[in-house]
mmCIF file of C-alpha atoms in Angstrom:
data_model
loop_
_atom_site.group_PDB
_atom_site.id
_atom_site.type_symbol
_atom_site.label_atom_id
_atom_site.label_comp_id
_atom_site.label_asym_id
_atom_site.label_seq_id
_atom_site.Cartn_x
_atom_site.Cartn_y
_atom_site.Cartn_z
ATOM 1 C CA ASP A 1 -38.341 -41.484 -23.296
ATOM 2 C CA ILE A 2 -39.871 -38.553 -21.828
ATOM 3 C CA GLN A 3 -42.647 -37.355 -24.363
ATOM 4 C CA MET A 4 -44.065 -33.620 -24.400
ATOM 5 C CA THR A 5 -47.237 -31.980 -25.454
ATOM 6 C CA GLN A 6 -48.269 -28.656 -26.037
ATOM 7 C CA SER A 7 -51.790 -26.964 -26.247
ATOM 8 C CA PRO A 8 -53.023 -25.438 -28.261
ATOM 9 C CA SER A 9 -50.980 -25.705 -31.467
ATOM 10 C CA THR A 10 -51.869 -22.352 -32.495
ATOM 11 C CA LEU A 11 -53.225 -19.244 -30.535
ATOM 12 C CA SER A 12 -55.206 -15.967 -31.646
ATOM 13 C CA ALA A 13 -55.140 -13.163 -29.396
ATOM 14 C CA SER A 14 -54.769 -9.476 -29.502
ATOM 15 C CA VAL A 15 -52.536 -7.157 -28.124
ATOM 16 C CA GLY A 16 -53.177 -6.736 -24.025
ATOM 17 C CA ASP A 17 -54.966 -10.558 -23.759
ATOM 18 C CA ARG A 18 -53.706 -12.542 -21.116
ATOM 19 C CA VAL A 19 -52.426 -15.680 -22.932
ATOM 20 C CA THR A 20 -51.357 -19.501 -21.615
ATOM 21 C CA ILE A 21 -49.575 -22.532 -22.852
ATOM 22 C CA THR A 22 -49.955 -25.717 -21.162
ATOM 23 C CA CYS A 23 -47.178 -28.215 -21.919
ATOM 24 C CA ARG A 24 -47.153 -31.798 -20.501
ATOM 25 C CA ALA A 25 -44.768 -34.506 -19.833
ATOM 26 C CA SER A 26 -45.383 -37.957 -20.150
ATOM 27 C CA GLN A 27 -43.729 -39.012 -16.810
ATOM 28 C CA SER A 28 -42.295 -36.281 -13.641
ATOM 29 C CA VAL A 29 -39.823 -34.168 -14.690
ATOM 30 C CA SER A 30 -39.842 -32.374 -11.726
ATOM 31 C CA THR A 31 -39.463 -28.922 -12.135
ATOM 32 C CA TRP A 32 -36.508 -29.341 -14.765
ATOM 33 C CA LEU A 33 -38.559 -27.428 -17.356
ATOM 34 C CA ALA A 34 -38.071 -24.775 -19.764
ATOM 35 C CA TRP A 35 -39.605 -22.309 -22.021
ATOM 36 C CA TYR A 36 -38.502 -20.970 -25.093
ATOM 37 C CA GLN A 37 -39.423 -18.219 -27.625
ATOM 38 C CA GLN A 38 -38.542 -18.588 -31.188
ATOM 39 C CA LYS A 39 -38.990 -15.815 -33.834
ATOM 40 C CA PRO A 40 -38.933 -16.932 -37.929
ATOM 41 C CA GLY A 41 -34.866 -17.130 -39.222
ATOM 42 C CA ARG A 42 -33.894 -16.909 -35.476
ATOM 43 C CA ALA A 43 -32.428 -19.245 -32.969
ATOM 44 C CA PRO A 44 -34.886 -19.774 -30.095
ATOM 45 C CA ASN A 45 -34.468 -17.997 -27.062
ATOM 46 C CA LEU A 46 -34.750 -18.796 -22.977
ATOM 47 C CA LEU A 47 -37.367 -17.272 -21.644
ATOM 48 C CA ILE A 48 -37.940 -19.527 -17.889
ATOM 49 C CA TYR A 49 -35.925 -22.496 -16.834
ATOM 50 C CA GLN A 50 -36.526 -24.592 -13.301
ATOM 51 C CA ALA A 51 -40.594 -24.022 -14.905
ATOM 52 C CA SER A 52 -40.861 -20.987 -12.999
ATOM 53 C CA ARG A 53 -37.713 -18.997 -12.772
ATOM 54 C CA LEU A 54 -37.486 -16.091 -15.551
ATOM 55 C CA GLU A 55 -34.328 -15.701 -17.978
ATOM 56 C CA SER A 56 -32.492 -12.426 -16.980
ATOM 57 C CA GLY A 57 -33.380 -9.895 -19.253
ATOM 58 C CA VAL A 58 -37.016 -11.407 -20.110
ATOM 59 C CA PRO A 59 -39.616 -9.151 -19.084
ATOM 60 C CA SER A 60 -41.807 -10.070 -16.252
ATOM 61 C CA ARG A 61 -45.226 -10.199 -18.221
ATOM 62 C CA PHE A 62 -43.663 -13.645 -18.844
ATOM 63 C CA SER A 63 -44.405 -16.496 -16.284
ATOM 64 C CA GLY A 64 -44.227 -20.143 -15.773
ATOM 65 C CA SER A 65 -45.461 -22.490 -13.101
ATOM 66 C CA GLY A 66 -45.891 -26.426 -12.695
ATOM 67 C CA SER A 67 -44.412 -29.133 -11.558
ATOM 68 C CA GLY A 68 -44.174 -33.133 -12.242
ATOM 69 C CA THR A 69 -46.152 -33.671 -15.288
ATOM 70 C CA GLU A 70 -48.231 -30.121 -16.135
ATOM 71 C CA PHE A 71 -46.736 -26.656 -16.768
ATOM 72 C CA THR A 72 -47.938 -23.378 -17.984
ATOM 73 C CA LEU A 73 -46.195 -20.179 -19.668
ATOM 74 C CA THR A 74 -48.703 -16.993 -19.209
ATOM 75 C CA ILE A 75 -47.986 -13.670 -20.933
ATOM 76 C CA SER A 76 -49.931 -11.456 -18.750
ATOM 77 C CA SER A 77 -50.449 -8.893 -21.106
ATOM 78 C CA LEU A 78 -49.639 -9.696 -24.729
ATOM 79 C CA GLN A 79 -47.572 -7.094 -26.605
ATOM 80 C CA PRO A 80 -46.761 -6.980 -30.616
ATOM 81 C CA ASP A 81 -43.177 -8.066 -30.042
ATOM 82 C CA ASP A 82 -44.550 -11.401 -27.983
ATOM 83 C CA PHE A 83 -46.180 -13.145 -31.482
ATOM 84 C CA ALA A 84 -43.849 -15.852 -32.052
ATOM 85 C CA THR A 85 -43.987 -19.606 -31.780
ATOM 86 C CA TYR A 86 -43.095 -20.661 -28.087
ATOM 87 C CA TYR A 87 -41.635 -24.245 -27.116
ATOM 88 C CA CYS A 88 -41.391 -26.152 -23.938
ATOM 89 C CA GLN A 89 -38.674 -28.461 -22.903
ATOM 90 C CA GLN A 90 -37.879 -30.984 -20.634
ATOM 91 C CA TYR A 91 -34.110 -31.475 -19.447
ATOM 92 C CA ASN A 92 -34.373 -34.069 -16.857
ATOM 93 C CA SER A 93 -30.514 -34.674 -16.446
ATOM 94 C CA TYR A 94 -31.012 -38.815 -16.456
ATOM 95 C CA SER A 95 -32.770 -38.809 -19.538
ATOM 96 C CA PRO A 96 -32.336 -37.282 -23.154
ATOM 97 C CA PHE A 97 -34.279 -34.036 -23.244
ATOM 98 C CA SER A 98 -37.185 -33.357 -25.289
ATOM 99 C CA PHE A 99 -38.900 -30.579 -26.677
ATOM 100 C CA GLY A 100 -42.606 -30.198 -27.040
ATOM 101 C CA PRO A 101 -44.235 -29.188 -30.736
ATOM 102 C CA GLY A 102 -44.406 -25.552 -30.023
ATOM 103 C CA THR A 103 -47.387 -23.385 -30.086
ATOM 104 C CA LYS A 104 -47.629 -20.506 -32.416
ATOM 105 C CA VAL A 105 -48.916 -16.865 -30.972
ATOM 106 C CA ASP A 106 -50.460 -15.413 -33.952
ATOM 107 C CA ILE A 107 -52.407 -11.829 -34.033
ATOM 108 C CA LYS A 108 -56.304 -11.988 -33.721
ATOM 109 C CA GLN B 1 -20.070 -13.382 -23.136
ATOM 110 C CA VAL B 2 -20.352 -16.943 -24.654
ATOM 111 C CA ARG B 3 -20.480 -17.239 -27.967
ATOM 112 C CA LEU B 4 -21.111 -20.449 -30.464
ATOM 113 C CA GLN B 5 -20.623 -20.737 -34.142
ATOM 114 C CA GLU B 6 -21.619 -23.718 -36.548
ATOM 115 C CA SER B 7 -19.715 -24.492 -39.114
ATOM 116 C CA GLY B 8 -19.640 -27.453 -41.828
ATOM 117 C CA PRO B 9 -20.879 -27.981 -45.254
ATOM 118 C CA GLY B 10 -24.174 -26.976 -46.626
ATOM 119 C CA LEU B 11 -24.853 -29.925 -48.867
ATOM 120 C CA VAL B 12 -24.413 -33.592 -48.039
ATOM 121 C CA LYS B 13 -25.264 -36.463 -50.274
ATOM 122 C CA PRO B 14 -28.117 -39.220 -49.383
ATOM 123 C CA SER B 15 -26.275 -42.271 -47.346
ATOM 124 C CA GLN B 16 -23.112 -39.899 -46.523
ATOM 125 C CA THR B 17 -21.942 -39.049 -43.358
ATOM 126 C CA LEU B 18 -23.126 -35.086 -41.881
ATOM 127 C CA SER B 19 -20.369 -33.404 -40.334
ATOM 128 C CA LEU B 20 -20.618 -30.451 -38.289
ATOM 129 C CA THR B 21 -18.301 -28.543 -36.063
ATOM 130 C CA CYS B 22 -19.923 -25.757 -33.336
ATOM 131 C CA THR B 23 -16.920 -23.509 -32.364
ATOM 132 C CA VAL B 24 -17.242 -21.989 -28.416
ATOM 133 C CA SER B 25 -15.819 -18.742 -27.739
ATOM 134 C CA GLY B 26 -15.785 -16.306 -24.298
ATOM 135 C CA GLY B 27 -15.692 -19.083 -22.178
ATOM 136 C CA SER B 28 -14.202 -22.696 -22.118
ATOM 137 C CA ILE B 29 -16.014 -25.865 -23.256
ATOM 138 C CA SER B 30 -13.965 -27.724 -20.160
ATOM 139 C CA GLY B 31 -15.578 -24.922 -17.514
ATOM 140 C CA GLY B 32 -18.238 -25.081 -15.276
ATOM 141 C CA SER B 33 -21.109 -28.160 -15.052
ATOM 142 C CA PHE B 34 -22.613 -27.518 -18.600
ATOM 143 C CA TYR B 35 -24.134 -29.697 -21.316
ATOM 144 C CA TRP B 36 -23.062 -29.002 -25.099
ATOM 145 C CA SER B 37 -26.153 -30.013 -27.343
ATOM 146 C CA TRP B 38 -27.028 -30.258 -31.031
ATOM 147 C CA ILE B 39 -30.836 -29.049 -31.890
ATOM 148 C CA ARG B 40 -32.347 -29.352 -35.250
ATOM 149 C CA GLN B 41 -35.317 -27.692 -37.025
ATOM 150 C CA PRO B 42 -36.131 -29.069 -40.126
ATOM 151 C CA ALA B 43 -38.018 -25.965 -42.457
ATOM 152 C CA GLY B 44 -41.541 -24.804 -41.128
ATOM 153 C CA LYS B 45 -41.205 -27.554 -38.163
ATOM 154 C CA GLY B 46 -40.278 -27.741 -34.854
ATOM 155 C CA LEU B 47 -37.310 -28.412 -32.665
ATOM 156 C CA GLU B 48 -36.087 -31.508 -32.428
ATOM 157 C CA TRP B 49 -33.105 -32.371 -29.715
ATOM 158 C CA ILE B 50 -30.347 -34.755 -31.130
ATOM 159 C CA GLY B 51 -27.755 -35.199 -28.285
ATOM 160 C CA ARG B 52 -25.660 -33.701 -25.557
ATOM 161 C CA LEU B 53 -21.852 -33.958 -24.355
ATOM 162 C CA TYR B 54 -21.445 -33.230 -21.168
ATOM 163 C CA THR B 55 -18.020 -31.430 -19.962
ATOM 164 C CA GLY B 56 -16.780 -34.408 -18.192
ATOM 165 C CA GLY B 57 -17.125 -36.262 -21.711
ATOM 166 C CA SER B 58 -20.065 -38.383 -21.329
ATOM 167 C CA THR B 59 -23.076 -38.275 -24.021
ATOM 168 C CA ILE B 60 -26.289 -39.281 -24.257
ATOM 169 C CA TYR B 61 -28.755 -39.057 -27.742
ATOM 170 C CA SER B 62 -32.288 -38.710 -28.763
ATOM 171 C CA PRO B 63 -33.189 -42.803 -28.598
ATOM 172 C CA SER B 64 -35.011 -41.818 -32.536
ATOM 173 C CA LEU B 65 -31.073 -40.790 -33.705
ATOM 174 C CA LYS B 66 -28.893 -42.816 -31.382
ATOM 175 C CA SER B 67 -27.885 -45.155 -33.956
ATOM 176 C CA ARG B 68 -26.395 -42.891 -36.288
ATOM 177 C CA VAL B 69 -25.271 -39.872 -33.967
ATOM 178 C CA THR B 70 -22.106 -39.331 -32.278
ATOM 179 C CA ILE B 71 -20.982 -35.783 -30.593
ATOM 180 C CA SER B 72 -17.323 -35.664 -29.840
ATOM 181 C CA VAL B 73 -15.311 -32.660 -28.151
ATOM 182 C CA ASP B 74 -11.760 -31.274 -28.974
ATOM 183 C CA SER B 75 -11.227 -29.006 -25.895
ATOM 184 C CA SER B 76 -7.656 -27.868 -27.292
ATOM 185 C CA LYS B 77 -9.693 -25.791 -29.712
ATOM 186 C CA ASN B 78 -12.968 -25.594 -27.765
ATOM 187 C CA GLN B 79 -15.156 -27.066 -29.978
ATOM 188 C CA PHE B 80 -17.465 -29.971 -30.312
ATOM 189 C CA SER B 81 -18.857 -31.786 -33.302
ATOM 190 C CA LEU B 82 -21.861 -33.824 -34.646
ATOM 191 C CA LYS B 83 -21.680 -36.349 -36.904
ATOM 192 C CA LEU B 84 -25.001 -38.043 -38.152
ATOM 193 C CA THR B 85 -24.173 -41.101 -40.639
ATOM 194 C CA SER B 86 -26.410 -42.317 -43.490
ATOM 195 C CA VAL B 87 -28.542 -39.392 -43.966
ATOM 196 C CA THR B 88 -31.621 -39.122 -46.403
ATOM 197 C CA ALA B 89 -33.931 -35.992 -46.923
ATOM 198 C CA ALA B 90 -35.599 -36.424 -44.123
ATOM 199 C CA ASP B 91 -32.361 -35.202 -42.251
ATOM 200 C CA THR B 92 -32.293 -31.744 -44.152
ATOM 201 C CA ALA B 93 -32.649 -28.719 -41.505
ATOM 202 C CA MET B 94 -31.056 -26.198 -39.900
ATOM 203 C CA TYR B 95 -28.810 -27.198 -37.732
ATOM 204 C CA TYR B 96 -28.373 -25.510 -33.837
ATOM 205 C CA CYS B 97 -25.321 -25.713 -31.618
ATOM 206 C CA ALA B 98 -26.202 -24.763 -27.921
ATOM 207 C CA ARG B 99 -25.261 -24.687 -24.024
ATOM 208 C CA GLU B 100 -27.205 -26.159 -22.043
ATOM 209 C CA GLY B 101 -27.505 -25.830 -17.911
ATOM 210 C CA GLU B 102 -30.675 -24.579 -16.937
ATOM 211 C CA GLY B 103 -32.222 -24.605 -20.212
ATOM 212 C CA ALA B 104 -30.366 -23.789 -23.312
ATOM 213 C CA ASP B 105 -29.196 -19.922 -22.318
ATOM 214 C CA TYR B 106 -26.659 -19.599 -25.573
ATOM 215 C CA TRP B 107 -27.262 -21.022 -29.030
ATOM 216 C CA GLY B 108 -25.673 -20.521 -32.132
ATOM 217 C CA ARG B 109 -27.339 -18.933 -35.096
ATOM 218 C CA GLY B 110 -27.648 -22.512 -37.101
ATOM 219 C CA THR B 111 -26.346 -23.693 -39.964
ATOM 220 C CA LEU B 112 -28.654 -25.374 -42.927
ATOM 221 C CA VAL B 113 -27.692 -28.484 -44.096
ATOM 222 C CA THR B 114 -29.483 -29.603 -47.047
ATOM 223 C CA VAL B 115 -29.282 -33.666 -47.970
ATOM 224 C CA SER B 116 -29.547 -33.934 -52.158
ATOM 225 C CA SER B 117 -27.945 -35.649 -54.720
#
């Protein structure tokens, strides 16, 4: 099984800040990595797929990078709507998928 | 626009079987190269991937739940289902169904299942 970790678990930031979240896989997932945003009481929303491809309709301030076992999600200028919890997910088709434990971005 | 809707009992007794159905509209469950998945989230906790069904019918389950989970499809009704046996309070969660291709791009709104006597 592929285990996912994320850091930090909580991040306090201000509007306009550049924010970076790291996700690591226990073995290589190539670029089969997605990022989601989830707000309380809502289903997760896909932001990034294939490690760096922006899902249609997602603001360009979100970007992803990485390959193999280490990945990052960057928000270039944090907006009020971005305070939420972010999850990474590996979707290597040869194994069960799995999510990271999440990173909560809250207001400093 | 693809839509997914979960349905099933909101309360299940311990040791019994949890059964949920996901109805897909706006697209055929048999069309395209997609996985149809179940994901759950206990209150205040993170997402847990349960398992997936490929359009060809094959399934893969989370190792931690594999002995208790079955995901099946009814193409005639454009639905897929989750069965989780021998439930305990630890299975209390919001259960989501989702379509996965390059990430999970469509999700249901979720259904809360509580395991309690």
